[in-house]
Amino acid sequence: MKPALSSKFCSLVQETDGKRRQGWKETQRELRAVEYGVSTVVVASLGEISTRHSDLDPRFYSPMIARVTLDLTLGKEFDYLIPPEFEEDVKVGTRVKIPFANRSVLGSVTALAESSPHKKLRSILKIIGRQTLLTPKVLQLARWIADYYCCPLEIALKSVLPDAVRKDQKGWRERLFARMLPVQAALPNLTKRQQEVWKIVTEWKEIPLQKLLELADTTAGTVRRLEDAGLLTITSEISERDPYANEVILPSQALSLNADQTQTLARIIERMDLPQAATGTSPASTFLLHGVTGSGKTEIYLQAIAHALEQGKGAIVLVPEISLTPQTVEHFKARFNSGPLKTLVAVLHSHLSAGERHDEWHKIRQGRARIVIGARSAVFAPVDPLGLLIVDEEHEHSYKQEEAPRYHARDVAVMRGQSEGAVVVLGSATPSLESFYNARKSKYTLLEMRVRADDKKMPMVRVVDMRNEARRGKGIPIFSQILRDAIASRLEKKEQVMLFLNRRGYASSLQCPKCGYVAGCPNCSIALTYHRQIEKLCCHICGHNDNAPTVCPEPACRNPAIRYAGLGTQRVEETLAKLFPRAHVARMDSDALKRKDDFRRILGDFRLGKIDILLGTQMIAKGLHFPNVTLVGIIYADLSLHMPDFRAGERTFQLLTQVSGRSGRGDVEGEVIVQSFTPFHAAIQYARRHDFVGFYEQELEFREQLKYPPVSRAAMLTIRGRNEDKVRLSAEHLKRELEKELADWKDLILAGPAPSPLLKAETFYRYQIMLRTRQMAKLSQRLAKLLELLKFPEDIRLTVDIDPVNSF
């Protein structure tokens, strides 16, 4: 028989319920029933009434409701009952397994409620993990991403939580360990093999069983006999996967700073020392650190992080994927793996295995790693409390996600810093025009470091007009005479050379001079690139490849004099071997780096002087410090200059400046030789003079005339499908609907629809509409509502890219 509730207890519950209805937001409040048979504690938490007694009278007990966002793209939250046994464990951010239709799916609790408009709610089946994976602050950030970038919340949550930690199964790796036990009496009689095993165990005290078997060259049975004798125990334990476990990193100490560095660090620390309320509400807590290449920005980061640790807070350092080199990680591990501020440094990037990513993420969530280094997704790392957020090379376009949610990690970092009261530092030698514009408008605080650390000189930049080189010889040479002589001179002096060409492969196209045939990709509107090492024609968009023909494939032609046009890194490497046969040349591009450790190995050999010439694509353009590099050669500076993108000049200026910065970082003054067919272009000339401000002012004038970012914000709407006519008609229909819906928008500029610069990619035809406005947050909301109502044919897809960085 159920215990009756006294009128005293009922009135107490009703009184609490009344206060709750008035809007009380209590964190935890206990009400104890003193009546016989009722020994349960009734808890009022965040305005909710719950109980641990499942048999309480339902008149006075209503179970809590969990709003769950499923790991399915459905665009809505679903209500589920929280069973009494889970009430203490289910919180906002908890991962759960719930019934959905006729199956079980996973999801995240994104809100708690006291009631639901739906009847006959189903209950949560299981809680995943002991700890909430989503912190309330990161969940708030995910909601902002969903709203601003026009995507469902569940898509945003998939970026926030890596796949490796969202699964139902345990992600920890367990291994067997042999541990020595205290010996109370004399050792029993042991065989010779057992004695060898015992000797190793006494030296190690605790050792992985597999390693013990390898060292002793024995079997598990021998070890088990020692366990039976009471000498050791074999247990299963969690063994964390550390991607840098085999690295020997020597500790480093803080370096002395020059005047620019001292002033910059003081400004950052001054802001970090302000009360959180003073920093968390103002975008002025974001610094733009504009320092020339080699000015010592990394040391500023390290000492600012040390200050955050002294405050009991953590730090996140974002670097572009291509700059996330072992050299970068070593700087931070060397500084913080020992000493009074010792802490684990976690690393998050796409080259980690799923297991490594799982273990690194949980180190952060458990508070054991207070410093995180990673690519764009590391902006969501669950560091709590967060004191400092650094975005190095903030101008890099790889911070922009290409799939939904199409967020920009730099902008997300600024938003997270504001919401959590953390100081944000955006660092670059060539800031994006958007960031520098914000600094000029006092939205960010500008910090400048105009000289290199240790008073080293900026490299001398020489621009070679390749038109003149072509007139002197037969055809266009890969190397100008000036660059060839400079390479030879450096090799004689035992100095190192870096050569840059942002195009992989051997030749950019295959052409027939007789009939004009060009080998193109059947899936994309682009020519196939010839790769000589595998004798294949490859598409760098979709991955399609064909065997390289020996005659023209056109049946009516069959010309054997078919030839390859253009050049790539493979062809440059081949030419270097002929010009400098005694030099050790290494090539770094995605074709050459097949194994996980190739990147680390090549850079290690280059640092040790085993490689004389390092040839590569943009992965060698930044984040590298080699004092013996005295010459940088840029093979084809025009490659990115004539792209159909309004940012082409900005990208070229940034790339040339960053590559040039690899030269002259030691005691010998550096030199940069830039080969170009448009040597007097503004981007090349300003890069030659290391004049960022001059380039910014000239480029901004052009952007203002056309109302391009940073003067306004942009949204790119792309319609794609396999039928070009249907895609074009759908794009025209979309334009009409936009004009109707946004007719009252005063500063809106609508351009298109027009074919994408790359019309066909991966078998899909694509048309674009660009919207430009100064009020992007409001436009995102209007677009989201409109897109919910629009209907397109089943084979037509629409994507929305807010603040795009590519026009194609």
mmCIF file of N, CA, C and O in Angstrom, residues 137 140-145 148-149 279-283 286 379-380 386 389 391 408-422 424 426 444 713 777:
data_model
loop_
_atom_site.group_PDB
_atom_site.id
_atom_site.type_symbol
_atom_site.label_atom_id
_atom_site.label_comp_id
_atom_site.label_asym_id
_atom_site.label_seq_id
_atom_site.Cartn_x
_atom_site.Cartn_y
_atom_site.Cartn_z
ATOM 1 N N LYS A 137 28.267 26.480 -22.046
ATOM 2 C CA LYS A 137 28.829 27.580 -22.835
ATOM 3 C C LYS A 137 29.068 27.162 -24.281
ATOM 4 O O LYS A 137 28.798 27.932 -25.216
ATOM 5 N N GLN A 140 25.746 26.912 -26.050
ATOM 6 C CA GLN A 140 25.293 28.248 -26.449
ATOM 7 C C GLN A 140 25.985 28.687 -27.734
ATOM 8 O O GLN A 140 25.371 29.288 -28.629
ATOM 9 N N LEU A 141 27.280 28.365 -27.858
ATOM 10 C CA LEU A 141 28.028 28.699 -29.066
ATOM 11 C C LEU A 141 27.476 27.932 -30.268
ATOM 12 O O LEU A 141 27.354 28.488 -31.369
ATOM 13 N N ALA A 142 27.112 26.662 -30.062
ATOM 14 C CA ALA A 142 26.553 25.858 -31.152
ATOM 15 C C ALA A 142 25.226 26.439 -31.624
ATOM 16 O O ALA A 142 24.924 26.439 -32.829
ATOM 17 N N ARG A 143 24.418 26.941 -30.695
ATOM 18 C CA ARG A 143 23.142 27.559 -31.087
ATOM 19 C C ARG A 143 23.393 28.821 -31.922
ATOM 20 O O ARG A 143 22.680 29.085 -32.898
ATOM 21 N N TRP A 144 24.407 29.601 -31.557
ATOM 22 C CA TRP A 144 24.730 30.790 -32.346
ATOM 23 C C TRP A 144 25.167 30.384 -33.752
ATOM 24 O O TRP A 144 24.759 31.022 -34.746
ATOM 25 N N ILE A 145 25.980 29.347 -33.870
ATOM 26 C CA ILE A 145 26.435 28.873 -35.181
ATOM 27 C C ILE A 145 25.242 28.451 -36.031
ATOM 28 O O ILE A 145 25.150 28.783 -37.216
ATOM 29 N N TYR A 148 23.380 31.758 -37.099
ATOM 30 C CA TYR A 148 24.077 32.681 -37.992
ATOM 31 C C TYR A 148 24.416 32.032 -39.336
ATOM 32 O O TYR A 148 24.324 32.683 -40.383
ATOM 33 N N TYR A 149 24.806 30.752 -39.305
ATOM 34 C CA TYR A 149 25.241 30.089 -40.536
ATOM 35 C C TYR A 149 24.128 29.281 -41.199
ATOM 36 O O TYR A 149 24.408 28.458 -42.091
ATOM 37 N N THR A 279 35.559 42.008 -19.584
ATOM 38 C CA THR A 279 36.089 41.528 -20.859
ATOM 39 C C THR A 279 35.061 40.769 -21.657
ATOM 40 O O THR A 279 35.106 40.754 -22.877
ATOM 41 N N GLY A 280 34.103 40.140 -20.984
ATOM 42 C CA GLY A 280 33.194 39.258 -21.700
ATOM 43 C C GLY A 280 32.085 39.945 -22.442
ATOM 44 O O GLY A 280 31.338 39.299 -23.158
ATOM 45 N N THR A 281 31.920 41.218 -22.304
ATOM 46 C CA THR A 281 30.813 41.908 -22.955
ATOM 47 C C THR A 281 31.264 42.843 -24.053
ATOM 48 O O THR A 281 30.454 43.474 -24.684
ATOM 49 N N SER A 282 32.544 42.923 -24.290
ATOM 50 C CA SER A 282 33.036 43.913 -25.247
ATOM 51 C C SER A 282 33.921 43.266 -26.295
ATOM 52 O O SER A 282 34.820 42.493 -25.964
ATOM 53 N N PRO A 283 33.686 43.575 -27.592
ATOM 54 C CA PRO A 283 34.577 43.051 -28.622
ATOM 55 C C PRO A 283 35.981 43.627 -28.524
ATOM 56 O O PRO A 283 36.896 43.139 -29.167
ATOM 57 N N THR A 286 39.176 41.630 -28.026
ATOM 58 C CA THR A 286 39.835 40.947 -29.136
ATOM 59 C C THR A 286 40.974 41.821 -29.642
ATOM 60 O O THR A 286 40.773 42.986 -29.970
ATOM 61 N N VAL A 379 38.479 25.030 -31.858
ATOM 62 C CA VAL A 379 37.817 26.183 -31.237
ATOM 63 C C VAL A 379 36.691 25.726 -30.309
ATOM 64 O O VAL A 379 36.282 26.459 -29.411
ATOM 65 N N PHE A 380 36.213 24.489 -30.476
ATOM 66 C CA PHE A 380 35.141 23.958 -29.634
ATOM 67 C C PHE A 380 35.672 23.131 -28.467
ATOM 68 O O PHE A 380 34.874 22.544 -27.731
ATOM 69 N N LEU A 386 38.041 29.131 -19.579
ATOM 70 C CA LEU A 386 38.871 29.550 -20.703
ATOM 71 C C LEU A 386 39.347 30.983 -20.472
ATOM 72 O O LEU A 386 38.544 31.876 -20.242
ATOM 73 N N LEU A 389 42.269 32.796 -26.007
ATOM 74 C CA LEU A 389 42.030 32.129 -27.282
ATOM 75 C C LEU A 389 42.901 32.800 -28.335
ATOM 76 O O LEU A 389 42.769 34.001 -28.567
ATOM 77 N N VAL A 391 44.342 32.822 -32.294
ATOM 78 C CA VAL A 391 44.160 32.369 -33.678
ATOM 79 C C VAL A 391 45.394 32.829 -34.453
ATOM 80 O O VAL A 391 45.503 34.001 -34.818
ATOM 81 N N HIS A 408 33.347 29.997 -39.776
ATOM 82 C CA HIS A 408 34.728 30.479 -39.846
ATOM 83 C C HIS A 408 35.276 30.459 -38.425
ATOM 84 O O HIS A 408 34.759 31.137 -37.537
ATOM 85 N N ALA A 409 36.317 29.651 -38.199
ATOM 86 C CA ALA A 409 36.834 29.452 -36.847
ATOM 87 C C ALA A 409 37.303 30.746 -36.207
ATOM 88 O O ALA A 409 37.205 30.913 -34.989
ATOM 89 N N ARG A 410 37.820 31.672 -37.011
ATOM 90 C CA ARG A 410 38.257 32.964 -36.450
ATOM 91 C C ARG A 410 37.076 33.712 -35.852
ATOM 92 O O ARG A 410 37.147 34.219 -34.727
ATOM 93 N N ASP A 411 35.971 33.767 -36.570
ATOM 94 C CA ASP A 411 34.803 34.493 -36.088
ATOM 95 C C ASP A 411 34.142 33.769 -34.915
ATOM 96 O O ASP A 411 33.646 34.406 -33.982
ATOM 97 N N VAL A 412 34.152 32.442 -34.954
ATOM 98 C CA VAL A 412 33.614 31.665 -33.827
ATOM 99 C C VAL A 412 34.467 31.896 -32.586
ATOM 100 O O VAL A 412 33.950 31.999 -31.473
ATOM 101 N N ALA A 413 35.786 32.000 -32.766
ATOM 102 C CA ALA A 413 36.676 32.259 -31.627
ATOM 103 C C ALA A 413 36.356 33.604 -30.988
ATOM 104 O O ALA A 413 36.334 33.735 -29.754
ATOM 105 N N VAL A 414 36.100 34.614 -31.817
ATOM 106 C CA VAL A 414 35.756 35.931 -31.274
ATOM 107 C C VAL A 414 34.454 35.856 -30.485
ATOM 108 O O VAL A 414 34.341 36.406 -29.379
ATOM 109 N N MET A 415 33.464 35.154 -31.020
ATOM 110 C CA MET A 415 32.185 35.016 -30.319
ATOM 111 C C MET A 415 32.349 34.241 -29.014
ATOM 112 O O MET A 415 31.775 34.595 -27.983
ATOM 113 N N ARG A 416 33.139 33.178 -29.039
ATOM 114 C CA ARG A 416 33.338 32.399 -27.817
ATOM 115 C C ARG A 416 34.069 33.221 -26.769
ATOM 116 O O ARG A 416 33.752 33.166 -25.579
ATOM 117 N N GLY A 417 35.067 33.980 -27.196
ATOM 118 C CA GLY A 417 35.789 34.825 -26.245
ATOM 119 C C GLY A 417 34.867 35.825 -25.578
ATOM 120 O O GLY A 417 34.938 36.045 -24.358
ATOM 121 N N GLN A 418 33.975 36.428 -26.351
ATOM 122 C CA GLN A 418 33.046 37.409 -25.774
ATOM 123 C C GLN A 418 32.080 36.744 -24.796
ATOM 124 O O GLN A 418 31.789 37.296 -23.741
ATOM 125 N N SER A 419 31.566 35.558 -25.129
ATOM 126 C CA SER A 419 30.567 34.914 -24.276
ATOM 127 C C SER A 419 31.176 34.337 -23.006
ATOM 128 O O SER A 419 30.498 34.239 -21.981
ATOM 129 N N GLU A 420 32.467 33.964 -23.038
ATOM 130 C CA GLU A 420 33.096 33.344 -21.872
ATOM 131 C C GLU A 420 34.053 34.272 -21.149
ATOM 132 O O GLU A 420 34.732 33.849 -20.206
ATOM 133 N N GLY A 421 34.147 35.527 -21.567
ATOM 134 C CA GLY A 421 35.023 36.456 -20.885
ATOM 135 C C GLY A 421 36.491 36.164 -21.085
ATOM 136 O O GLY A 421 37.323 36.483 -20.233
ATOM 137 N N ALA A 422 36.836 35.541 -22.222
ATOM 138 C CA ALA A 422 38.233 35.218 -22.523
ATOM 139 C C ALA A 422 38.802 36.259 -23.475
ATOM 140 O O ALA A 422 38.096 36.823 -24.311
ATOM 141 N N VAL A 424 40.889 37.292 -26.708
ATOM 142 C CA VAL A 424 41.152 36.678 -28.007
ATOM 143 C C VAL A 424 42.273 37.453 -28.694
ATOM 144 O O VAL A 424 42.245 38.687 -28.741
ATOM 145 N N LEU A 426 44.213 37.592 -32.349
ATOM 146 C CA LEU A 426 44.303 37.207 -33.754
ATOM 147 C C LEU A 426 45.666 37.651 -34.260
ATOM 148 O O LEU A 426 45.944 38.847 -34.281
ATOM 149 N N TYR A 444 38.278 45.879 -32.864
ATOM 150 C CA TYR A 444 39.393 45.146 -32.282
ATOM 151 C C TYR A 444 40.457 46.149 -31.847
ATOM 152 O O TYR A 444 40.510 47.276 -32.347
ATOM 153 N N ARG A 713 28.953 42.450 -45.717
ATOM 154 C CA ARG A 713 29.061 41.006 -45.504
ATOM 155 C C ARG A 713 28.399 40.319 -46.683
ATOM 156 O O ARG A 713 27.504 40.875 -47.323
ATOM 157 N N ALA A 777 23.534 39.256 -39.697
ATOM 158 C CA ALA A 777 22.835 38.468 -38.678
ATOM 159 C C ALA A 777 21.327 38.470 -38.930
ATOM 160 O O ALA A 777 20.666 37.426 -38.854
#
